[in-house]
C-alpha positions as a printed NumPy array, in Angstrom:
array([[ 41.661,  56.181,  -3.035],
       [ 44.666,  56.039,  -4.827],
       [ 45.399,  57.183,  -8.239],
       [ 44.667,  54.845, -11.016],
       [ 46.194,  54.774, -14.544],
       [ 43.484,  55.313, -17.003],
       [ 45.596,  54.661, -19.58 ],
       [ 46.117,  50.978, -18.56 ],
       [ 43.485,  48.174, -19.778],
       [ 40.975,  46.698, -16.82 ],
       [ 39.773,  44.539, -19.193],
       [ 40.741,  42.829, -22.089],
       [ 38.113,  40.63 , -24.303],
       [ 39.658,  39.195, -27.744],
       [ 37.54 ,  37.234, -29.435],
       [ 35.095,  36.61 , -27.145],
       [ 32.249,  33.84 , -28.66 ],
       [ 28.857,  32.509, -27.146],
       [ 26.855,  30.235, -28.982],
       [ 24.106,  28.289, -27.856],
       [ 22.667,  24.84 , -29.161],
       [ 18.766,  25.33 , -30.773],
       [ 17.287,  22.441, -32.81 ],
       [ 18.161,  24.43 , -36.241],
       [ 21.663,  24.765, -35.216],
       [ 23.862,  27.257, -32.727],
       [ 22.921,  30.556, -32.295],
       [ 25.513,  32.881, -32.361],
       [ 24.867,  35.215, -29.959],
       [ 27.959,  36.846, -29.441],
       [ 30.704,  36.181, -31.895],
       [ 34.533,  37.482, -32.002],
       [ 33.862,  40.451, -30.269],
       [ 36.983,  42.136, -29.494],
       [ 37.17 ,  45.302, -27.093],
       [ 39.393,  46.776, -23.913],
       [ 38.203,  49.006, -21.252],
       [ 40.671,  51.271, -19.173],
       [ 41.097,  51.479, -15.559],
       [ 38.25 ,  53.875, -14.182],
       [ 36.341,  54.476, -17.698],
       [ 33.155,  53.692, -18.873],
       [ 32.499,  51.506, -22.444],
       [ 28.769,  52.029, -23.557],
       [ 27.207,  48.78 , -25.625],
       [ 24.539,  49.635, -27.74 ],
       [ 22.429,  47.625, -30.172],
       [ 18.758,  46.436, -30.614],
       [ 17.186,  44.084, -28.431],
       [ 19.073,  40.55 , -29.269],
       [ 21.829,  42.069, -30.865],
       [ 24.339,  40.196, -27.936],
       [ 25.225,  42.715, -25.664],
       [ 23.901,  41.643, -22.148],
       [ 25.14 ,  38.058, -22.821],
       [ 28.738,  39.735, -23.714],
       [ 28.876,  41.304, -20.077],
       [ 27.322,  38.064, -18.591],
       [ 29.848,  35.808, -20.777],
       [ 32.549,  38.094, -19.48 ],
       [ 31.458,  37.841, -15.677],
       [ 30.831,  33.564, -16.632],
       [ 27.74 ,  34.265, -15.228],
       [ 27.051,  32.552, -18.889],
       [ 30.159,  30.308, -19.691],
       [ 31.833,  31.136, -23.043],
       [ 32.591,  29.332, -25.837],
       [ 35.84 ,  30.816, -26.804],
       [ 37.823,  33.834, -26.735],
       [ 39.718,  35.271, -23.588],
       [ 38.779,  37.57 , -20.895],
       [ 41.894,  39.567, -19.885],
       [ 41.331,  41.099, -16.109],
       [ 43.81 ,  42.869, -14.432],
       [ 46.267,  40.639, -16.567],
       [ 44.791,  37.585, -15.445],
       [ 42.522,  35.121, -18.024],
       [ 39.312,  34.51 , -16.308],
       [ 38.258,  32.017, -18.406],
       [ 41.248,  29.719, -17.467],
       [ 39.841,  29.898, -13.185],
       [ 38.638,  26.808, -11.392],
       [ 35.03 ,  27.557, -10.02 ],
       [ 36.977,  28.548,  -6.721],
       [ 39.022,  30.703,  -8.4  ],
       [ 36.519,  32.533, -10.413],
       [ 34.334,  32.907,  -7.305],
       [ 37.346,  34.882,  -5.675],
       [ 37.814,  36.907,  -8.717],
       [ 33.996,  37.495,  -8.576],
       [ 34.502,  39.926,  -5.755],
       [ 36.249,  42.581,  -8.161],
       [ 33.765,  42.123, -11.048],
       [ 29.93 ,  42.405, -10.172],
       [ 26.753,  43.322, -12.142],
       [ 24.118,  45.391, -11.812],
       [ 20.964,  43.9  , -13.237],
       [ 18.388,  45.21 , -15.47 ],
       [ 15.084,  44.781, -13.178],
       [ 15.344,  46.094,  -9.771],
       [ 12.312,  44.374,  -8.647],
       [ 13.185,  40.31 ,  -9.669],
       [ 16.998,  40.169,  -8.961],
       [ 16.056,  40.993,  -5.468],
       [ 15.218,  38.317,  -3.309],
       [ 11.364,  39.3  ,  -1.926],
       [ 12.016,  37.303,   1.469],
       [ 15.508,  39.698,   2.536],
       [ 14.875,  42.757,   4.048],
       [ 17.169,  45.297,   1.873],
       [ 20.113,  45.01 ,   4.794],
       [ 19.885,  40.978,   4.235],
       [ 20.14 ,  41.654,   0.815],
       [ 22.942,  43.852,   1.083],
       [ 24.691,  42.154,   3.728],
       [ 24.581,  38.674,   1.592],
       [ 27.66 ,  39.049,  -0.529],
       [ 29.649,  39.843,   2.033],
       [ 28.438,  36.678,   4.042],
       [ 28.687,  34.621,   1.423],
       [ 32.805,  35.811,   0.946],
       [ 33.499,  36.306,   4.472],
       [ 35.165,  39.131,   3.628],
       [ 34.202,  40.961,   7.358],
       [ 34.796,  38.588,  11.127],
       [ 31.441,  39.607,  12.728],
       [ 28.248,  40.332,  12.166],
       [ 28.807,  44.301,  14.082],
       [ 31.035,  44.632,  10.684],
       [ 28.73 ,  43.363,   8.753],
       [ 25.911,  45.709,  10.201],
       [ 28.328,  48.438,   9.82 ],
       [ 29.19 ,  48.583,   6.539],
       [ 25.691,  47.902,   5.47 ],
       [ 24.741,  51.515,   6.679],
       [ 27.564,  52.974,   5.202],
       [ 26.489,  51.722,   1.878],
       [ 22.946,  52.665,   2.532],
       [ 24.184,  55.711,   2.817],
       [ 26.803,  55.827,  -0.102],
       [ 23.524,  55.227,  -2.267],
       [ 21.41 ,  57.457,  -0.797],
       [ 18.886,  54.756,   1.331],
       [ 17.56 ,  56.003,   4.494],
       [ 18.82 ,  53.808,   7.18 ],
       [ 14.912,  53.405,   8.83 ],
       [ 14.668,  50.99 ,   5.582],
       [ 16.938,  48.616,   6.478],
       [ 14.17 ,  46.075,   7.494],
       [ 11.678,  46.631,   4.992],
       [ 10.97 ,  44.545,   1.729],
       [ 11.905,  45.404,  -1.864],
       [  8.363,  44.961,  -2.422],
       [  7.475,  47.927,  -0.199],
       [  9.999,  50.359,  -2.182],
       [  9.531,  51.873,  -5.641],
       [ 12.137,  51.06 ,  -8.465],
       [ 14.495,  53.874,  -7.924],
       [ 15.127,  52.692,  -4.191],
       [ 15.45 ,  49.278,  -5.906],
       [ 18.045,  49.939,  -8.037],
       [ 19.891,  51.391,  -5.218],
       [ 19.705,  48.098,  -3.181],
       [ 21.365,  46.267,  -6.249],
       [ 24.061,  48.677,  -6.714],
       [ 24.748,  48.67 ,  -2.883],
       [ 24.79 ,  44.77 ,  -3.46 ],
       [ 27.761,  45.169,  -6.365],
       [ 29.15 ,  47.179,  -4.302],
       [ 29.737,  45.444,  -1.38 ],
       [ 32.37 ,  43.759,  -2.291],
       [ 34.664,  46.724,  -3.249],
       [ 34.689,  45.76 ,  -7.013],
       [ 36.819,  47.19 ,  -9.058],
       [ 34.376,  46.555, -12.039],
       [ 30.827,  46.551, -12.819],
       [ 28.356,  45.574, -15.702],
       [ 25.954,  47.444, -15.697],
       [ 23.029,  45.551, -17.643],
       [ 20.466,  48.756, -18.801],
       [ 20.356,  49.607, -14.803],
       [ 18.019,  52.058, -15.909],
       [ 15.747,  51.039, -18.635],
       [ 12.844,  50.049, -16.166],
       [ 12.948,  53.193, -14.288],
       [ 11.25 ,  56.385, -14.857],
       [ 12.779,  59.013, -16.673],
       [ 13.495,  61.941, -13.235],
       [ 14.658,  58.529, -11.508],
       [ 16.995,  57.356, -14.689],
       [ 18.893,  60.726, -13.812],
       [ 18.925,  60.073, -10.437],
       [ 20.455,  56.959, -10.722],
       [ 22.808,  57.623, -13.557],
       [ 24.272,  60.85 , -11.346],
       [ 24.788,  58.533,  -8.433],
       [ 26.886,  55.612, -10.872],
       [ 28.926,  58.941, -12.144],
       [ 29.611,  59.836,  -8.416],
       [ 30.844,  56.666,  -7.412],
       [ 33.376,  56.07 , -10.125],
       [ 34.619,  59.212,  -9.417],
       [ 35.041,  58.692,  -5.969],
       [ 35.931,  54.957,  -5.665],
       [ 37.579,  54.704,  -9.544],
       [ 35.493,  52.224, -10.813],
       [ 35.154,  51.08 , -14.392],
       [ 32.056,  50.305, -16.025],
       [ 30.501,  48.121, -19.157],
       [ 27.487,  50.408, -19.533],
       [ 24.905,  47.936, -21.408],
       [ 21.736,  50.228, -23.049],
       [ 19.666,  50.955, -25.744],
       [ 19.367,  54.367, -25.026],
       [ 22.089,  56.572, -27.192],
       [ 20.789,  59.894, -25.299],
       [ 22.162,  57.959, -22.067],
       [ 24.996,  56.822, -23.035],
       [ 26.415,  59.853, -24.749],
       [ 26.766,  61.612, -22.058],
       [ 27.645,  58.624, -19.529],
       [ 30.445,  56.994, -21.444],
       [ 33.957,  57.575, -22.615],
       [ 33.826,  55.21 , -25.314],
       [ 30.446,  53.579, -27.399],
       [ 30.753,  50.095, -28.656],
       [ 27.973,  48.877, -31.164],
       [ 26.454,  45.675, -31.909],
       [ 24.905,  43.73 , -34.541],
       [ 23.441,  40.342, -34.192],
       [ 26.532,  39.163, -31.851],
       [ 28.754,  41.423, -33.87 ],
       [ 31.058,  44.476, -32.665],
       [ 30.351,  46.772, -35.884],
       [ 31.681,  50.728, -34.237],
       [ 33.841,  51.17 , -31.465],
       [ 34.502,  54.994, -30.989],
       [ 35.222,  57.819, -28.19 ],
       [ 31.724,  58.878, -27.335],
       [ 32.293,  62.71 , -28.918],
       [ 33.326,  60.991, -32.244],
       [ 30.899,  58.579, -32.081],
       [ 28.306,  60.848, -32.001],
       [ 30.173,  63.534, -34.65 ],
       [ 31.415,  60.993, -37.499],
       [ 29.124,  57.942, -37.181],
       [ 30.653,  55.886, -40.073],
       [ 28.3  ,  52.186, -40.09 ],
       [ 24.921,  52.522, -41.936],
       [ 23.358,  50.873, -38.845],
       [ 25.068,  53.549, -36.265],
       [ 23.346,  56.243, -38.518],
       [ 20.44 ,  54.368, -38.241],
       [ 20.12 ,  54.356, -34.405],
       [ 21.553,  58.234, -34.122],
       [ 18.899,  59.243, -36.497],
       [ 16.132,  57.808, -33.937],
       [ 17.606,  59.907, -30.901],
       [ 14.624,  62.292, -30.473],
       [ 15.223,  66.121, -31.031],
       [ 13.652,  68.047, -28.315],
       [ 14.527,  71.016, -30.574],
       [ 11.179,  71.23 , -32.521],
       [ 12.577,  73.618, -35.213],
       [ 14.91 ,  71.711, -36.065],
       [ 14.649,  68.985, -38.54 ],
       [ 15.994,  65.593, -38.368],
       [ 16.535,  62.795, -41.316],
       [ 15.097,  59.653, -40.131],
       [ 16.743,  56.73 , -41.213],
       [ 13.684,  53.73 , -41.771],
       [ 15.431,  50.124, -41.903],
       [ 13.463,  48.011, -43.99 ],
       [ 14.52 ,  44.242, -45.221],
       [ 14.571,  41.   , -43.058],
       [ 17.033,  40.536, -39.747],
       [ 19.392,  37.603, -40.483],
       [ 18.968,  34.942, -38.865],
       [ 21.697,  34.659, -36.22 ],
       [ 21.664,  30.594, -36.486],
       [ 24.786,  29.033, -38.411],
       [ 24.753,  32.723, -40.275],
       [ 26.986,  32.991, -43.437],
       [ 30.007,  34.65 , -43.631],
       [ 28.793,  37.778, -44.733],
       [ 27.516,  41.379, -43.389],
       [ 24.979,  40.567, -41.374],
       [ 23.452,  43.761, -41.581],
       [ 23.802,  43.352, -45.531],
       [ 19.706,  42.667, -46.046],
       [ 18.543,  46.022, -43.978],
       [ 21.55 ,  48.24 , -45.503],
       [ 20.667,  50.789, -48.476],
       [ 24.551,  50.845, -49.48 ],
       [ 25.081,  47.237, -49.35 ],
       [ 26.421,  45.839, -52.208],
       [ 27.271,  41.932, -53.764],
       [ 30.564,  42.154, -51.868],
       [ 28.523,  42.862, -49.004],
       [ 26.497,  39.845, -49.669],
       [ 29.561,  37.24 , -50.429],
       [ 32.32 ,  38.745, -47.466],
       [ 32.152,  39.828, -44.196],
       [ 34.247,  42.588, -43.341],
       [ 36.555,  43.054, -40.177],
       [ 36.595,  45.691, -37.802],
       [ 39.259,  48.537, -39.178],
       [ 40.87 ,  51.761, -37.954],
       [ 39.482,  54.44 , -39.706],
       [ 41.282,  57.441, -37.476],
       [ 42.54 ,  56.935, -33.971],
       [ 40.578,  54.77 , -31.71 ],
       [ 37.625,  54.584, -34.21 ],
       [ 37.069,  51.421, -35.218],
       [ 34.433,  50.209, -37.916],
       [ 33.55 ,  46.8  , -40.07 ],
       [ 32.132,  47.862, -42.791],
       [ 33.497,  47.766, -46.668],
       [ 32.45 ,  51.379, -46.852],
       [ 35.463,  52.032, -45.06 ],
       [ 37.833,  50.497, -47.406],
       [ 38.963,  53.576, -49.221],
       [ 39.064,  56.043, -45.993]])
């Protein structure tokens, strides 16, 4: 492999909007989110169920077709791809889905399944090739080649998970979405497969959108934490400072709920209370103005932007005016 810049943007999302028609109105589910990921790094999204994060990565692969914003890829603006296009740009960006069990097809056997991108692309001349490299990702994921013709059906979720990332990677991606890979799995598996997605962005340099709800996990898989809101971006930090100097009421809210295995030692729970905003035609305001104990009538007339509070920390909140 060579050596990649990690210093250079993979990705670039500015303003990146998904709405979607309901008979009240649009939903915004994801609105002006603005991030960048470097070559061969990791950005973890975190946020409550519904806060917009899965649609973001599926928005950015078009798996979901945005409304606005642009999608910066190795200096190239997905959004503005023809369908053929996009599905040639589709071999360097691939997901890996939440449930092992229904993004697999139950009629492939796990090499069908495997073998299917690269089928689909042509990418390989024969079907010897094809065979081929099916092993050797098999084996990059740690599958025993005797299950090649089995059914996911006849495998437990770990070996599941393993099919779908030997799917993304078939391909030779250069980037992945990785849509709470983990979050179905038990918790000796989780490890398992988290140590294996570590391994192989070491050795193939690889960069990652790490979607979860689990802070524990994503502390210690990701170089920088992104958190969401009801569609909204409200903390971007490196994951150390992140964890350190959590500056949003709602990131102190979901730190506080990490559990402390150290029984001595006591831990301030921070209880939400008030009614979630509705994210249909919402008012330009804080959305998270109604659950917040600091929120104040500014909070409840503006909304605030996203602001620099030290380097590469990044926070939208008007507590942050004065720092």
């Amino acid at each position: 492999m060579s050596e990649i810049n990690t210093n250079k943007p993979l990705l670039e999302v500015k303003g990146l909007k998904k709405y979607f028609s309901t008979k009240r109105g649009m939903l915004h589910a994801v609105d002006d989110v603005t991030f960048t990921i470097n070559h061969g790094k990791t950005l973890g999204v975190v946020g409550e169920s519904g806060c917009g994060k899965s649609t973001t990565g599926r928005s950015i692969l078009r798996l979901l077709e945005p409304t606005g914003g642009d999608v910066i890829f190795d200096g190239e603006d997905v959004l503005k791809l023809d369908k053929e296009q996009m599905r040639k740009k589709r071999q360097e960006m691939q997901i890996i889905f939440q449930d092992p069990f229904s993004s697999l097809n139950p009629r492939k056997t796990i090499a069908e399944t495997i073998a299917e991108p690269m089928n689909i692309h042509g990418i390989l001349k024969s079907k010897d090739e094809v065979d081929a490299r099916v092993l050797e990702l098999m084996d990059t994921v740690g599958l025993a080649r005797r299950l090649m013709n089995v059914y996911p059906h006849e495998l437990d979720g770990g070996r599941r998970q393993r099919i779908g990332i030997a799917r993304a990677l078939s391909l030779n991606p250069k980037f992945i979405v990785c849509d709470e890979p983990v979050s179905a799995l038990d918790v000796s598996i989780q490890a398992q497969i988290l140590n294996l997605l570590e391994d192989l962005q070491e050795e193939m340099g690889l960069t990652y959108m790490f979607i979860t709800h689990d802070l524990s996990v994503v502390n210690h898989f990701s170089d920088d934490i992104a958190v969401m809101y009801l569609g909204k971006l409200i903390e971007k930090a490196p994951a150390d400072e992140l964890f350190a100097h959590p500056t949003h009421p709602y990131t102190q809210a979901l730190l506080s709920a990490i559990p402390e295995p150290n029984i001595h030692k006591k831990t301030e729970r921070i209880l939400l209370k008030g009614e979630i905003t509705s994210p249909i035609e919402p008012k330009p305001v804080c959305r998270f103005a109604q659950r917040c104990n600091y929120a104040t009538d500014k909070c409840r007339s503006q909304e605030p932007q996203l602001k620099e509070i030290s380097p590469n920390h990044f926070v939208s909140c008007f507590l942050c005016d004065n720092m």
